[in-house]
Structures are given as C-alpha cells and as structure tokens.
Amino acid sequence: MQTHPELAASVQKGLENFSESKILPTCERLQDALKGISIRRGSTVVVHALPASGGYTLLSLLLVEPSLEGIYSAVLGLGDYNFSLAAHLGADLSRVVTIDPKLKFSERELAQAAFALLDGFGVVVISGGIASLNSPRFSAKARQKGATLVVVENSSSLQGISYRIKADLRLFVARSSWRLSNSVSSGILTEGEITVQVLGRMEHRPGRQAS
Amino acid sequence: MERFLYLEIANLLATCYEWGERDVCAILSENKVVGLSNGALAGGVTLGMSKSRAMSQLDHLEFYPRDPKKEARIASTVAEALEGVSPYFRYIDVTSSYLPYRAVMRYFKEPGALIHSIRETLSQLEISEGRRIADGDIFIGIADGLIAAKAASFRNLIIQRDASQKFLESLPVTVLGDDDVIDMLIRLGISTVGDFVHMDLADVSARFGARGLELFEMAHGQRTYPPRFSPPPGGGKVSFVADSPLVGYEQVVFSQIPKLADEVAKLRDVGLMATSVEISISTTRSNSRRSWSLFSGFDERSIAERIIWQLQGMEEHVEGSSAWEGINGWQVEFLDVVGKIGIQMDLFGSLKAPPELTVRAANRAETILGVNSVCVPYVKGARLPIDTVGFSRWQEYWQESSSRPRGHLGKSSFYRVSVDQRADDPPWPGSIPDPPPARVFRDSQFVKVTSLTGEVVRVNSRGGVLLPPSRVEFSWGTRRVEDFLGPWLVHQRWWNGDSEQRFARLLVLLDDGTAHILLTHNGLWYLEASYD
C-alpha cells in the first residue's frame, strides 16, 4: 500500500507535536546545559543547589520558556529567590505566581497550597523541605495533572546533599567562576557557564521514548 | 445634602493588651503607632507617629503587633453597645463608624442628645476586665456630608446646616483623600480645600482627569460619596444556610466567594458597585447584624473578609471554645449601590488571561493560605536588591488580565502601572547593575570580613577601606577573597528621617568561584545577596 507523501508528512508532524506537548519547553541556554535531555511534563525534577553554585540560575532558566509559551509557574518556599533574575534571563513574570514573602507560613501549609497549585499550573517549584513532607503524593499528583514538579534541594556542602526526594530527573549544577567585568556598562560581572550533571530514572532524549 | 454623624474611638486598639499604668508600650502597624499605653502617652508618644519618632521620644518603648482576633472581639463589643443607641451604624473599621443622621433624627431631636447618648453608652462599656473607653478618646462630628462629618469629628464639632461648605474649605486638601492626585495638589501649592474649589473646572478636568473631577465635586460638597442607586431587580442579596452548624468557617466563607462574585457581577453588568453591605449571621448561640462600608466599592473578596471579621468577633465573644458550637448561616444584603467609575472594558478581552484551571488552582491555594497570600512578582527600580521585586495580588492580576473590572479600587500600585510597562521601567540610579543576584536574603545573615592581619574591615565615611578584605566567614565556612569591587556608599531617602538608610556595599569574588554582595552598617557586615 502506498502512502501519500503529504499525508505521511502531516502524520509525522502530528506525532512530533504530540511528543513535544509531553515535553516542557526549555530555552536554548538550558537545552545546551542539559545536553539534549528533555524534561517531561508530569515529571519530578530535583535541582541540587549548593551555595552560589548556579542552582538558582538553572531554576530561572527553567521558568523562561514556559512563561513565554503561556504556561503558568508557581514558586513556593524559596524566600530568598530573586525573581528579577528570571526576568533578566527573559521570563515573563506575569505568568509566575508566588506567596507573599512578607507572610510567614509553615512548610505544612505551603505543602497544602503547592498541592492545590499542581491542579492548574504547568510548573510548580517547591523547596526540598516542602517536598519531603509527602514527596510520593506530590510526584503522583504532578504525574496525574501533567505538571512539572521542580524541587530545589539546598545543601551547604557536597557531603550534605540529600536524596530524600524520589526524582525522575536529578540535576547537579556547577558553574565556572564569576569574574569582574571590564566595563560596568556591560554588567559588573562576567557570568561563567553553568554545567549540569544529570541523573535520571526517566531520561528522555528526542527520538528515544523514555520508559 | 445628607447629614452624617461620624464616630472615631481613638486608642481603642490599646485595649487588646493588658498594660499597667506604668508600662511604656505601643502597638505598631505598618511602621506607625496605632495604640498606646498610658505610660507611653504620658511620655509624649502620639497615635500615628512613626516607629523611629516614637523611639526618639521614649527609647525604652516596647512595641507589640496588632491582634486581629482581639480586635474583632472589641469591635463586636462596641458594635453591640452602639446598637443600643441606633441599629443604623455603619462600620468602616475597628475604630471608625458613621450614622446617617436622618435615621435617628425623629428619636433624637437634638444632635447634642444623640452625642450624649453615644458618649454615655461607650463610657459605661467594659471592653475587657475593668477596662473602659476614656471619654477623651471618643471623637464625634456631625455635618452635611461624610467628609465634613469626619473632619468635624477630629475637633468634636457639630457643624450647622449649610455651614459645612465653609467649614470644608478651611480644611487641608488631604481631608478629601489620600492618593496621587492629592499629593500632586499639595506639591502644586494647593493646600486647602478652599484653594482647590476656586480652580477652573476645565483646568481640573484637563490636568487631573476623572479622579480630579470627583475630588472637585467632593470639595464643592456636591457629593458626599458617589451618588446612590438602587440594586437592580432580583439582585442585592446572597444567603448561605449550613446543613448542620459549622465550627471552622474560613474555608466555608471562601467557598461561597463564587456566589458573592455572581452578585457583584450582576451589579457590575449594569455599571454599579456596592459601597455598603449588611451582613446578618446566625449561630447556635447568638445572631449578629452589622453594616459595613467600603467607599472604594466591595468585591467578593472584601465581602468575604467582612463576614470572617464579624464571625471572629462573635467567636471571640463566646467564653471558651466549647461554647462555640457553630454557625447556621449568613446573609449579605447590599445597602448602598453607586455608579462605578473609571472602568474601561477591553473590547476583545485580554490575551494574557490565565486559563480557568490556573485561576481555580491559585484561588484554592489562597483559600488555604489566606486572603492576598498569592501574588505575582514584577520587577521595579530600587537601590536595594530586595526592593527590585514587587508583588501584586493575584486576585487583582487575574481580574485585570481577564478584563474583569476590579471590584476594589484600592491604592494598589498594580493598577497604576501595567505589568508590561513595569518591565520597561528605566534603570534606577544607584541600583546594582546587571546581572541581578539570584538570591537576596530577607533576614540579615551576619558575616565577618577580615583583612590579612585578621582585623575586621571597616569602611570610612568617604567610602574607603584602610585594609583590603582578605577573608569572609559565612555560616557554612570561611572563603578567601580573590577580588572585590567597591565599597560603594549608599545613602537613600535622606529627606525622610524615618526611612533614611546609610550603608556601604561590597562585591566580593571568592576563591571557590562564587560572588556575593556584602553590606556594612555600624561596623557589622551582612550577606545581602549572592550570585548563584
């Protein structure tokens, strides 16, 4: 049986779109850092952040493309996160919600709120403390709703890294040194590159279906 | 023009705390003193004073936060007592209320008799164990129009009929409101209402727009607050009846918000908004009926807030939690309905409107965490990195982006600047140049910056360092300084003694490749932000 080439192309495009819709859109810089590994919607991603090692830059990069493509993100439990970095990297902050930092809530209350947000937000970013309260439930809800759950695990040293949250994708971030810029007009610092080491239970590369 | 009685009970919030005669204490809200002990009053501190001014008066002054639950109970006690004088009192907040004078004119023939009755009732009222409201704390004013009545209450005056306009013209222009237009009038040298009313109407319209015209009409006494209308037929009431008495009520009230929103929308569809509502609540032990006012217009959230305040007051009134068995239901009735102004609907709606599921999820999160807890960040100009991100209320954001007219025309910065405009704000002189640091620490984290000799590095008044920084001790370890930039002296808000800030900032690059912004003030060093 012969297939009409236009129909075949259309079917192929449809399949690609279907496959892409299951993948969280990521900006070019993050794609470079992830070395071709995609983040599936509905997966749990743990970002291991050592002090000033680039974990928060990675988080900001994660927010950029979804916000530009109309996907809403929520960030909870990261009181020291500076949203202006995400804006600087190109994120549309009008599609990002957070909890008023002036109000104080327990991790348990924030966990309840995060659980509710998974119903309608494409990306939900929470701290390791919140996720650890009931990480299997969070992951199950994210999977069910097709939301990407990003857990930021802060550790003060390599020895202190915690693996308490089960993750589909585990990102260890390192960055090259910051340097003073030659001219203030171009920014006071020259940013080094961030490199990401990925450990995944469900690595998903284009062209290869993850199990 | 309608005549009003305005009642203000000063220092009522102080009754939330059991202070002794010698205690020197104050209640602080948004950096302003809102309640005082007798000791603090005797020491020269006054209500409305800023924290720093109060501390300059009494350096050993102790500060306490507001206690919403106790405030609700006190407001409930006062409201119950005032109901004995007239059931038509309308409550603006815990300490302020007003009464349309026509409602009691037949009973109290003379204004003096009405004032005497209110003073007597409040003076005899026992707020808490043995605590009563001092007669000197009760301020009552009667005049034509609510603005004049409020101004008259500051001096306990009864302004004769038809004399209110002259009285109003003698007052500062701030009695008309507290917004950008008023600020601009003051900056232009128009300091009294009298100065304002003599301006040309065309000039006011051209320069200050709709808000200017509104203020102009208020200054001329042509409107008390916006003219009233009747609610549309079939609208104006929302009821809730519980199947069985409810003990925990906050979530139930929030669950009724869509019902309230429908009623608010009915008004909005015909260009109206409610400025006064009557809330009737029935519990297993008692019933409560109270009228609330919000001159900027009620929306579903602000009505829900009032229901909760009223319930909190009733619950606190009950001795012991076991006595509170629950609520049977409530009813909200719109009393005063006015024309809505300044709302321009988008013709085709907004492309940025969040999806229904997202709205529901965010509203559900807000139900869990409380009113106005969910917000949308935006970038703004500031010298401190912590101030470079502002937060708009989610409710305002999604209503705005969905082209839903806003119900609450509060003094929110969100409405003055759209999200897109904010992003295009020009650079702020003195701010940290790009890239912005990824982490900004709200709570001060002490660090130790030492020189090669081990001495703590000090910055002199000219912004110089005698010994360059060599090491930084963080809570997670000590790092060697590879390079540094600065220090820069920052002196901001020098024109305002209360919020003036003077410090020096230093950017350090450390041997582990990390970069941080450190801040020094009074010889101590803090970690302000980190590049992550």
XYZ file of C-alpha atoms in Angstrom:
743
model
C 0.000 0.000 0.000
C 1.344 3.408 -0.927
C 1.065 6.404 1.361
C 0.524 9.889 0.078
C 3.693 11.865 0.933
C 1.730 14.933 2.200
C -0.407 12.760 4.427
C 2.684 10.984 5.761
C 4.339 14.353 6.496
C 1.201 15.545 8.209
C 1.005 12.408 10.355
C 4.715 12.721 11.194
C 4.232 16.389 12.188
C 1.244 15.447 14.289
C 3.239 12.786 16.062
C 6.062 15.248 16.694
C 3.631 17.817 18.111
C 2.084 15.149 20.294
C 5.529 14.171 21.530
C 6.547 17.807 22.063
C 3.399 18.551 24.044
C 4.611 16.000 26.560
C 7.897 17.848 26.969
C 8.329 21.017 28.976
C 9.579 23.793 26.681
C 13.070 24.917 27.653
C 15.143 27.861 26.493
C 18.174 27.370 24.279
C 20.673 28.005 27.051
C 19.085 25.389 29.261
C 18.920 22.912 26.385
C 22.661 23.400 25.920
C 23.280 22.807 29.610
C 21.069 19.712 29.670
C 22.922 18.327 26.655
C 19.843 17.259 24.769
C 17.970 15.765 27.696
C 14.342 16.864 27.825
C 12.134 17.395 30.820
C 8.843 15.582 30.540
C 5.657 17.162 31.753
C 4.378 15.362 34.795
C 7.870 14.513 35.989
C 9.588 15.386 39.253
C 12.874 17.232 38.828
C 15.189 17.739 41.783
C 17.713 20.561 41.474
C 20.557 20.089 43.948
C 21.764 23.561 44.832
C 24.987 24.173 46.700
C 25.562 27.768 47.852
C 26.129 30.023 44.844
C 26.774 27.073 42.535
C 24.243 28.044 39.881
C 21.183 26.162 41.120
C 19.032 29.282 41.213
C 20.203 30.339 37.757
C 19.097 26.934 36.479
C 15.751 27.435 38.189
C 15.398 30.846 36.496
C 16.207 29.303 33.122
C 13.561 26.652 33.757
C 10.930 29.375 34.149
C 11.834 31.290 30.981
C 10.408 29.295 28.095
C 7.226 28.010 29.778
C 6.304 31.577 30.744
C 6.848 32.763 27.173
C 4.691 29.944 25.830
C 1.787 30.739 28.135
C 2.459 28.103 30.783
C 1.940 29.356 34.329
C 4.507 28.574 37.015
C 4.342 28.783 40.800
C 7.301 29.150 43.165
C 6.822 28.314 46.850
C 9.108 28.100 49.834
C 12.130 29.823 48.278
C 12.049 33.050 50.264
C 15.471 34.208 49.106
C 14.883 33.669 45.382
C 15.220 36.871 43.370
C 12.621 36.900 40.602
C 14.404 39.731 38.830
C 16.993 37.185 37.663
C 14.282 35.211 35.863
C 13.070 38.451 34.276
C 16.648 39.327 33.326
C 17.024 35.953 31.611
C 13.835 36.582 29.638
C 10.989 35.098 31.708
C 7.568 36.749 31.589
C 6.923 37.225 35.304
C 3.243 37.883 34.721
C 2.905 34.123 34.308
C 4.656 33.312 37.560
C 2.962 33.331 40.956
C 4.435 33.046 44.393
C 3.442 33.527 48.014
C 3.783 36.998 49.515
C 7.237 36.818 51.159
C 6.127 39.130 53.953
C 3.684 36.497 55.178
C 5.057 33.584 57.147
C 3.680 30.086 56.625
C 4.745 26.713 57.882
C 6.055 24.158 55.402
C 2.933 22.103 56.005
C 0.676 24.998 54.940
C 2.840 25.672 51.896
C 2.706 21.984 51.018
C -1.101 22.109 51.004
C -1.022 25.189 48.771
C 1.538 23.591 46.423
C -0.646 20.513 46.200
C -3.574 22.704 45.144
C -1.454 24.593 42.610
C -0.496 21.376 40.846
C -4.108 21.263 39.610
C -3.705 24.248 37.322
C -0.064 25.254 36.952
C 2.340 23.788 34.414
C 5.411 24.165 36.604
C 5.391 24.123 40.401
C 8.679 24.874 42.133
C 8.977 23.983 45.813
C 11.753 23.690 48.362
C 13.093 20.333 49.489
C 11.582 20.927 52.929
C 8.072 21.179 51.496
C 8.531 18.223 49.149
C 9.905 15.998 51.889
C 6.585 16.186 53.783
C 4.978 13.849 51.279
C 7.058 13.539 48.155
C 5.349 10.428 46.684
C 1.991 12.209 46.844
C 3.419 15.306 45.176
C 5.009 13.274 42.410
C 1.824 11.267 41.846
C -0.280 14.418 41.602
C 2.223 16.048 39.219
C 2.154 12.933 37.040
C -1.634 12.825 37.089
C -2.053 16.501 36.205
C 0.852 16.717 33.757
C 2.550 19.413 35.781
C 6.318 19.539 36.203
C 7.313 19.486 39.842
C 10.676 21.129 40.454
C 12.179 20.573 43.900
C 15.092 22.796 44.914
C 17.223 20.961 47.460
C 19.607 23.396 49.120
C 22.703 21.817 50.631
C 25.595 23.635 52.218
C 28.219 21.111 51.006
C 28.681 18.154 48.696
C 28.611 15.831 51.702
C 25.294 17.290 52.805
C 23.403 16.503 49.593
C 20.143 14.788 50.403
C 18.488 12.163 48.224
C 15.263 12.032 50.251
C 13.059 13.064 47.304
C 12.489 10.462 44.605
C 13.063 12.111 41.271
C 12.619 11.364 37.622
C 15.479 13.708 36.900
C 18.183 14.847 39.278
C 20.214 17.909 38.280
C 23.562 18.736 39.886
C 24.656 22.190 38.906
C 28.148 23.626 38.834
C 29.303 26.875 37.377
C 32.636 28.315 36.366
C 33.952 31.272 38.351
C 32.436 34.704 38.207
C 34.809 37.425 37.039
C 34.688 41.187 37.294
C 33.570 42.752 34.065
C 35.839 45.106 32.175
C 33.142 47.748 31.930
C 30.272 48.441 34.278
C 28.005 49.306 31.350
C 28.025 45.668 30.293
C 27.305 44.493 33.843
C 29.595 44.309 36.843
C 30.228 40.615 36.487
C 31.040 38.333 33.617
C 28.943 35.275 34.035
C 30.578 31.897 33.768
C 28.889 28.947 32.122
C 26.768 26.590 34.143
C 27.215 22.892 33.672
C 24.600 20.365 34.661
C 25.197 16.778 35.572
C 22.042 14.773 35.098
C 20.996 11.624 36.838
C 17.685 10.317 35.720
C 15.345 7.445 36.167
C 13.361 8.652 33.196
C 15.808 10.364 30.859
C 14.054 11.432 27.733
C 16.053 12.177 24.632
C 14.438 13.288 21.395
C 13.881 10.295 19.222
C 14.054 7.891 22.126
C 10.996 7.123 24.221
C 11.677 7.004 27.935
C 10.297 4.076 29.833
C -27.092 67.221 51.371
C -27.375 64.275 53.687
C -26.218 64.821 57.239
C -23.957 62.323 58.982
C -22.575 61.604 62.400
C -19.003 60.313 62.339
C -17.581 58.424 65.315
C -13.917 57.698 65.919
C -12.703 55.929 69.049
C -9.036 56.783 69.427
C -6.624 54.325 71.013
C -9.244 51.568 71.071
C -6.696 49.014 69.878
C -4.692 49.524 73.095
C -7.431 47.634 74.949
C -6.212 44.462 73.179
C -3.355 44.323 75.701
C -3.420 44.223 79.497
C -0.940 47.008 80.128
C -0.388 48.539 83.524
C -0.315 52.265 84.250
C 3.467 52.352 84.202
C 4.013 50.196 81.153
C 5.504 52.073 78.217
C 4.137 50.178 75.226
C 2.807 50.815 71.743
C 1.058 48.808 69.030
C 2.729 49.093 65.678
C 1.124 48.626 62.259
C 2.932 49.418 59.003
C 5.612 51.253 60.983
C 3.046 53.583 62.561
C 1.836 53.692 66.153
C -1.850 52.696 66.294
C -2.234 52.017 70.026
C -0.582 53.328 73.176
C -0.370 52.581 76.872
C -0.955 55.425 79.335
C 2.743 55.437 80.168
C 3.652 55.936 76.526
C 1.040 58.686 76.142
C 2.466 60.469 79.160
C 5.918 60.170 77.613
C 4.866 62.238 74.610
C 4.246 59.493 72.062
C 1.118 60.040 69.966
C -1.002 57.901 67.689
C 0.094 57.919 64.065
C 3.710 58.615 64.969
C 6.322 56.646 63.058
C 8.309 53.991 64.902
C 11.573 55.937 64.810
C 9.950 59.142 66.059
C 8.230 57.242 68.838
C 11.555 55.679 69.835
C 13.216 59.082 69.813
C 10.555 60.219 72.317
C 10.903 57.136 74.526
C 13.899 54.944 73.854
C 12.616 52.132 76.112
C 9.256 51.961 74.336
C 8.139 48.358 73.791
C 6.364 47.519 70.536
C 3.567 44.999 70.098
C 1.892 43.728 66.911
C -1.823 44.089 66.154
C -4.009 41.242 67.353
C -6.779 40.734 64.754
C -8.748 38.276 66.881
C -8.877 40.528 69.923
C -9.651 43.498 67.697
C -12.590 41.592 66.230
C -13.892 40.892 69.739
C -13.531 44.535 70.777
C -15.221 45.724 67.586
C -18.034 43.315 68.288
C -18.425 44.610 71.855
C -18.527 48.228 70.672
C -20.962 47.416 67.855
C -23.336 45.659 70.243
C -23.301 48.657 72.562
C -23.871 51.125 69.729
C -26.810 49.072 68.511
C -28.492 50.130 71.733
C -28.260 53.717 70.514
C -29.145 53.042 66.894
C -29.183 49.952 64.679
C -28.177 52.065 61.681
C -24.469 52.490 62.496
C -22.177 51.517 59.625
C -18.689 50.313 60.380
C -15.649 51.341 58.381
C -13.039 49.605 60.549
C -12.480 48.707 64.205
C -12.299 52.308 65.402
C -14.456 54.220 62.891
C -18.134 54.182 62.100
C -20.813 56.584 60.900
C -24.523 57.055 61.180
C -26.890 58.692 58.674
C -28.404 61.390 60.864
C -31.869 61.175 59.243
C -32.140 57.618 60.584
C -32.262 58.835 64.198
C -33.476 62.405 63.736
C -37.015 61.643 64.883
C -35.881 59.977 68.081
C -33.024 62.282 68.976
C -34.486 65.684 68.268
C -31.240 67.464 69.125
C -27.768 66.419 67.895
C -26.490 67.073 71.412
C -28.802 64.391 72.812
C -27.536 61.854 70.299
C -23.888 62.636 71.069
C -24.574 62.487 74.805
C -26.227 59.092 74.408
C -23.292 57.693 72.399
C -20.722 59.032 74.860
C -22.634 57.679 77.828
C -23.032 54.243 76.227
C -19.364 53.958 75.303
C -18.096 55.309 78.622
C -20.065 52.685 80.536
C -18.907 49.908 78.281
C -16.486 47.403 79.781
C -14.205 46.448 76.908
C -12.241 43.887 78.885
C -11.766 43.212 82.601
C -12.233 46.605 84.166
C -11.102 48.456 81.070
C -13.282 51.238 79.756
C -13.071 53.747 76.938
C -11.938 57.151 78.201
C -14.308 59.985 77.286
C -11.357 61.861 75.795
C -10.826 59.051 73.308
C -14.316 59.443 71.811
C -14.452 61.826 68.845
C -17.807 62.647 67.296
C -18.608 65.071 64.499
C -21.874 65.942 62.769
C -22.010 67.762 59.454
C -23.542 67.749 55.981
C -21.690 65.097 54.011
C -19.463 62.387 55.325
C -16.194 64.153 54.523
C -17.138 67.209 56.547
C -18.521 64.991 59.352
C -15.241 63.083 59.568
C -13.252 66.318 59.633
C -15.616 67.701 62.281
C -15.061 64.645 64.459
C -11.347 65.493 64.815
C -12.414 68.505 66.885
C -15.724 67.178 68.276
C -17.728 69.739 66.309
C -21.340 69.976 65.211
C -21.389 71.957 62.000
C -24.658 73.758 61.463
C -26.719 73.002 58.395
C -25.460 74.874 55.307
C -22.221 75.809 57.076
C -20.426 72.626 56.086
C -19.119 74.025 52.804
C -17.401 76.944 54.539
C -16.020 74.561 57.145
C -14.766 72.187 54.450
C -12.999 74.990 52.582
C -10.986 75.849 55.681
C -9.587 72.313 55.901
C -6.436 70.901 54.327
C -6.971 69.218 50.975
C -5.942 65.859 52.497
C -9.435 65.512 54.003
C -10.637 64.639 50.504
C -8.482 61.564 50.255
C -5.010 60.128 50.162
C -3.851 59.384 46.649
C -1.602 60.605 43.856
C -3.898 63.453 42.825
C -3.963 64.816 46.378
C -0.162 64.514 46.586
C 0.124 66.448 43.351
C -2.263 69.159 44.547
C -0.100 69.669 47.629
C 3.056 69.809 45.540
C 1.414 72.450 43.349
C 0.746 74.563 46.435
C -2.988 73.854 46.627
C -3.032 73.060 50.300
C -6.645 73.705 51.368
C -9.999 72.640 50.029
C -10.756 76.354 49.610
C -7.792 76.741 47.236
C -8.991 73.755 45.244
C -12.616 74.832 44.822
C -11.514 78.129 43.297
C -9.777 76.347 40.431
C -11.360 76.317 36.995
C -13.374 73.161 36.300
C -11.896 72.818 32.799
C -8.355 73.021 34.190
C -9.117 70.379 36.828
C -10.590 68.099 34.186
C -7.664 68.565 31.804
C -4.957 68.178 34.420
C -6.336 65.591 36.844
C -8.873 63.605 34.800
C -11.821 61.714 36.239
C -10.341 61.471 39.739
C -9.737 65.227 39.748
C -13.360 65.871 38.814
C -14.520 63.503 41.523
C -12.422 65.345 44.120
C -13.630 68.680 42.738
C -17.249 67.632 43.243
C -16.429 66.417 46.747
C -14.700 69.718 47.525
C -17.780 71.600 46.336
C -19.930 69.453 48.579
C -21.780 68.182 45.530
C -21.258 64.588 46.502
C -20.932 63.019 49.908
C -19.535 59.967 48.308
C -20.685 58.893 44.855
C -24.464 59.190 44.269
C -26.501 56.182 45.261
C -28.702 53.923 43.219
C -30.931 51.002 44.000
C -29.685 47.478 43.388
C -31.077 46.011 40.150
C -34.295 43.987 40.475
C -33.685 40.463 41.656
C -30.218 41.336 42.933
C -28.809 42.560 46.169
C -28.918 39.534 48.490
C -26.728 36.466 48.982
C -27.623 33.827 51.537
C -25.907 30.756 52.864
C -27.569 28.165 55.067
C -25.482 25.362 56.560
C -26.913 21.841 56.703
C -25.504 21.479 60.191
C -23.715 24.073 62.377
C -20.181 24.812 61.127
C -17.334 25.329 63.566
C -14.477 26.072 61.161
C -15.832 28.808 58.957
C -12.966 30.384 56.996
C -12.889 27.792 54.248
C -16.674 27.731 54.027
C -16.770 31.501 53.600
C -14.169 31.305 50.845
C -16.108 28.520 49.170
C -19.048 30.930 48.903
C -16.954 33.512 47.070
C -18.223 32.453 43.609
C -21.791 33.049 44.821
C -20.831 36.503 46.079
C -18.914 37.122 42.852
C -22.065 36.398 40.825
C -23.970 39.022 42.782
C -21.138 41.551 42.439
C -21.066 40.778 38.701
C -24.820 41.451 38.412
C -24.225 44.950 39.745
C -21.142 45.432 37.624
C -23.042 44.477 34.471
C -25.285 47.475 34.972
C -22.361 49.752 35.885
C -22.836 49.715 39.649
C -20.885 48.700 42.738
C -21.849 48.284 46.387
C -20.307 50.591 48.968
C -22.301 49.370 51.983
C -23.429 45.866 52.829
C -25.375 44.476 55.750
C -24.168 41.114 56.989
C -26.513 39.034 59.146
C -25.072 35.948 60.789
C -26.892 33.304 62.752
C -25.023 30.994 65.099
C -26.182 28.354 67.540
C -25.831 30.839 70.425
C -26.450 34.292 69.018
C -27.250 36.382 65.983
C -25.368 39.363 64.658
C -26.296 42.003 62.123
C -23.895 44.683 61.100
C -23.478 47.156 58.244
C -20.083 47.590 56.661
C -18.854 50.319 54.345
C -16.086 50.406 51.789
C -16.228 53.576 49.737
C -13.971 52.231 47.024
C -16.563 49.508 46.407
C -16.988 45.958 47.642
C -15.948 42.948 45.627
C -16.500 39.303 46.571
C -13.194 39.077 48.464
C -13.758 42.165 50.573
C -17.265 40.963 51.469
C -15.849 37.561 52.474
C -13.291 39.354 54.644
C -16.056 41.248 56.465
C -18.013 38.038 57.073
C -14.896 36.489 58.630
C -14.199 39.562 60.772
C -17.748 39.517 62.045
C -17.568 35.788 62.756
C -14.236 36.182 64.531
C -15.780 38.832 66.729
C -18.709 36.564 67.567
C -16.465 33.577 68.233
C -14.148 35.562 70.487
C -17.169 36.800 72.360
C -18.092 33.292 73.393
C -16.383 32.187 76.588
C -14.422 29.034 75.930
C -14.242 27.202 72.651
C -16.735 24.557 73.790
C -19.469 27.173 73.951
C -18.991 27.980 70.249
C -20.976 25.306 68.517
C -21.010 26.787 65.087
C -22.800 28.927 62.552
C -26.125 28.183 60.961
C -25.864 30.608 58.074
C -25.481 34.163 56.918
C -26.981 36.703 54.585
C -25.322 39.574 52.786
C -27.513 42.423 51.618
C -26.257 45.306 49.506
C -27.380 48.540 51.113
C -25.755 51.358 49.161
C -25.068 50.920 45.493
C -23.259 53.579 43.484
C -22.226 54.121 39.866
C -18.927 52.552 39.013
C -16.404 54.966 37.550
C -13.186 54.643 35.681
C -13.607 51.122 34.356
C -12.782 50.519 30.755
C -13.552 47.049 29.487
C -11.332 45.590 26.768
C -13.257 45.061 23.572
C -11.867 41.629 22.846
C -10.653 40.571 26.269
C -7.029 40.061 27.115
C -4.731 37.515 25.560
C -2.962 37.244 28.879
C -5.995 35.976 30.743
C -4.953 32.916 32.746
C -6.778 29.663 31.991
C -9.744 28.764 34.173
C -7.902 25.815 35.752
C -4.997 28.069 36.725
C -7.339 30.623 38.260
C -9.109 27.928 40.225
C -5.844 26.399 41.467
C -4.483 29.771 42.584
C -7.775 30.660 44.284
C -7.734 27.309 46.053
C -4.161 27.970 47.280
C -5.301 31.364 48.522
C -8.177 29.743 50.350
C -5.646 27.585 52.178
C -3.138 30.324 52.973
C -5.461 33.289 53.427
C -6.571 36.406 51.609
C -3.979 38.105 49.380
C -1.326 35.483 50.053
C -0.816 34.514 46.416
C 0.864 37.186 44.336
C 2.525 37.895 41.016
C 6.102 39.246 41.120
C 7.202 42.174 38.978
C 10.495 43.971 38.532
C 10.822 47.571 39.642
C 13.566 50.091 40.197
C 15.277 50.215 43.599
C 18.707 50.573 45.151
C 18.342 47.551 47.414
C 18.163 44.231 45.554
C 15.396 43.111 47.879
C 13.260 46.018 46.688
C 13.757 45.307 42.992
C 10.897 42.843 43.018
C 7.395 43.960 43.906
C 4.409 41.708 44.436
C 0.906 42.307 43.047
C -2.071 40.498 44.423
C -3.081 37.539 42.306
C -6.755 38.477 42.601
C -6.112 41.899 41.134
C -3.867 40.447 38.452
C -6.227 37.855 37.073
C -9.226 40.119 37.263
C -7.265 42.759 35.380
C -5.864 40.345 32.813
C -9.255 38.740 32.271
C -10.623 42.223 31.600
C -12.838 41.842 34.601
C -13.349 45.218 36.157
C -11.776 45.494 39.526
C -14.097 45.480 42.435
C -11.795 47.049 44.914
C -10.326 50.320 43.763
C -7.696 50.296 46.481
C -4.432 52.176 46.471
C -2.612 49.339 44.795
C 0.392 50.165 42.683
C -0.630 47.375 40.357
C -3.366 49.370 38.720
C -1.298 52.420 38.152
C 1.279 50.559 36.117
C 0.505 47.611 33.925
C 2.735 44.564 34.035
C 4.277 45.327 30.648
C 5.007 48.930 31.494
C 6.765 47.955 34.691
C 9.164 45.714 32.809
C 10.149 48.684 30.652
C 10.921 50.915 33.618
C 14.116 52.868 33.070
C 17.234 51.945 35.101
C 17.338 53.091 38.696
C 20.425 55.168 39.602
C 22.348 53.572 42.445
C 20.904 50.123 41.905
C 23.114 47.090 41.417
C 23.975 46.769 37.713
C 23.046 43.595 35.850
C 23.193 40.670 36.226
C 20.872 40.665 39.223
C 21.916 38.381 42.082
C 19.922 35.146 42.205
C 19.463 35.071 45.960
C 18.528 38.023 48.122
C 18.385 37.459 51.844
C 15.448 38.948 53.706
C 16.752 38.039 57.129
C 20.108 39.578 57.929
C 22.865 36.983 57.760
C 25.928 38.108 59.656
C 29.302 37.529 58.043
C 32.773 38.521 59.134
C 35.001 40.299 56.666
C 38.612 40.383 57.770
C 41.850 41.694 56.352
C 45.145 39.802 56.023
C 46.001 40.798 59.599
C 42.731 39.301 60.851
C 41.122 42.644 61.715
C 37.520 43.326 60.764
C 37.467 45.514 57.641
C 35.968 48.936 58.212
C 34.652 51.404 55.674
C 35.214 55.068 56.443
C 32.713 57.841 55.824
C 34.294 58.589 52.431
C 33.786 55.016 51.280
C 37.393 53.914 51.604
C 38.815 50.789 53.257
C 42.050 51.057 55.225
C 42.814 47.345 54.861
C 41.518 45.396 51.874
C 39.246 42.414 52.585
C 41.043 39.087 52.608
C 38.642 36.551 54.101
C 34.886 36.206 54.543
C 33.439 33.964 57.245
C 29.990 32.610 56.325
C 27.831 30.303 58.356
C 28.907 27.482 56.026
C 32.635 28.179 56.080
C 35.432 30.659 55.502
C 36.439 31.684 51.988
C 39.389 33.703 50.695
C 38.676 36.901 48.746
C 40.110 36.701 45.236
C 38.884 40.070 44.051
C 36.457 42.753 45.157
C 34.638 45.783 43.835
C 33.673 48.754 45.955
C 32.814 49.659 48.568
C 30.012 51.928 47.377
C 28.346 54.203 49.830
C 24.569 54.186 49.664
C 22.603 56.975 51.278
C 18.966 56.834 50.402
C 15.749 58.527 51.461
C 17.867 61.138 53.255
C 14.903 63.516 53.072
C 12.826 61.268 55.309
C 14.251 60.686 58.770
C 12.113 57.594 59.340
C 13.216 55.603 56.331
C 16.673 57.074 55.788
C 19.306 54.404 55.099
C 23.080 54.766 55.031
C 25.387 51.852 54.419
C 28.231 50.634 52.223
C 28.164 47.764 49.781
C 30.997 45.496 48.653
C 31.048 42.914 45.862
C 33.434 40.054 46.614
C 34.662 37.256 44.383
C 35.830 34.285 46.439
C 38.302 31.508 45.904
C 35.514 28.963 45.272
C 34.408 30.977 42.222
C 31.315 32.410 43.905
C 30.293 36.079 44.047
C 28.400 37.822 46.834
C 27.243 41.286 47.752
C 28.079 42.247 51.319
C 26.723 45.201 53.178
C 28.217 47.026 56.130
C 26.399 49.198 58.607
C 27.590 50.365 62.029
C 30.735 48.241 61.771
C 28.860 44.976 61.154
C 28.839 43.026 57.904
C 25.848 41.245 56.401
C 25.333 38.998 53.406
C 22.894 40.960 51.251
C 22.772 38.840 48.113
C 24.525 36.015 46.307
C 25.141 35.361 42.649
C 24.028 31.794 42.254
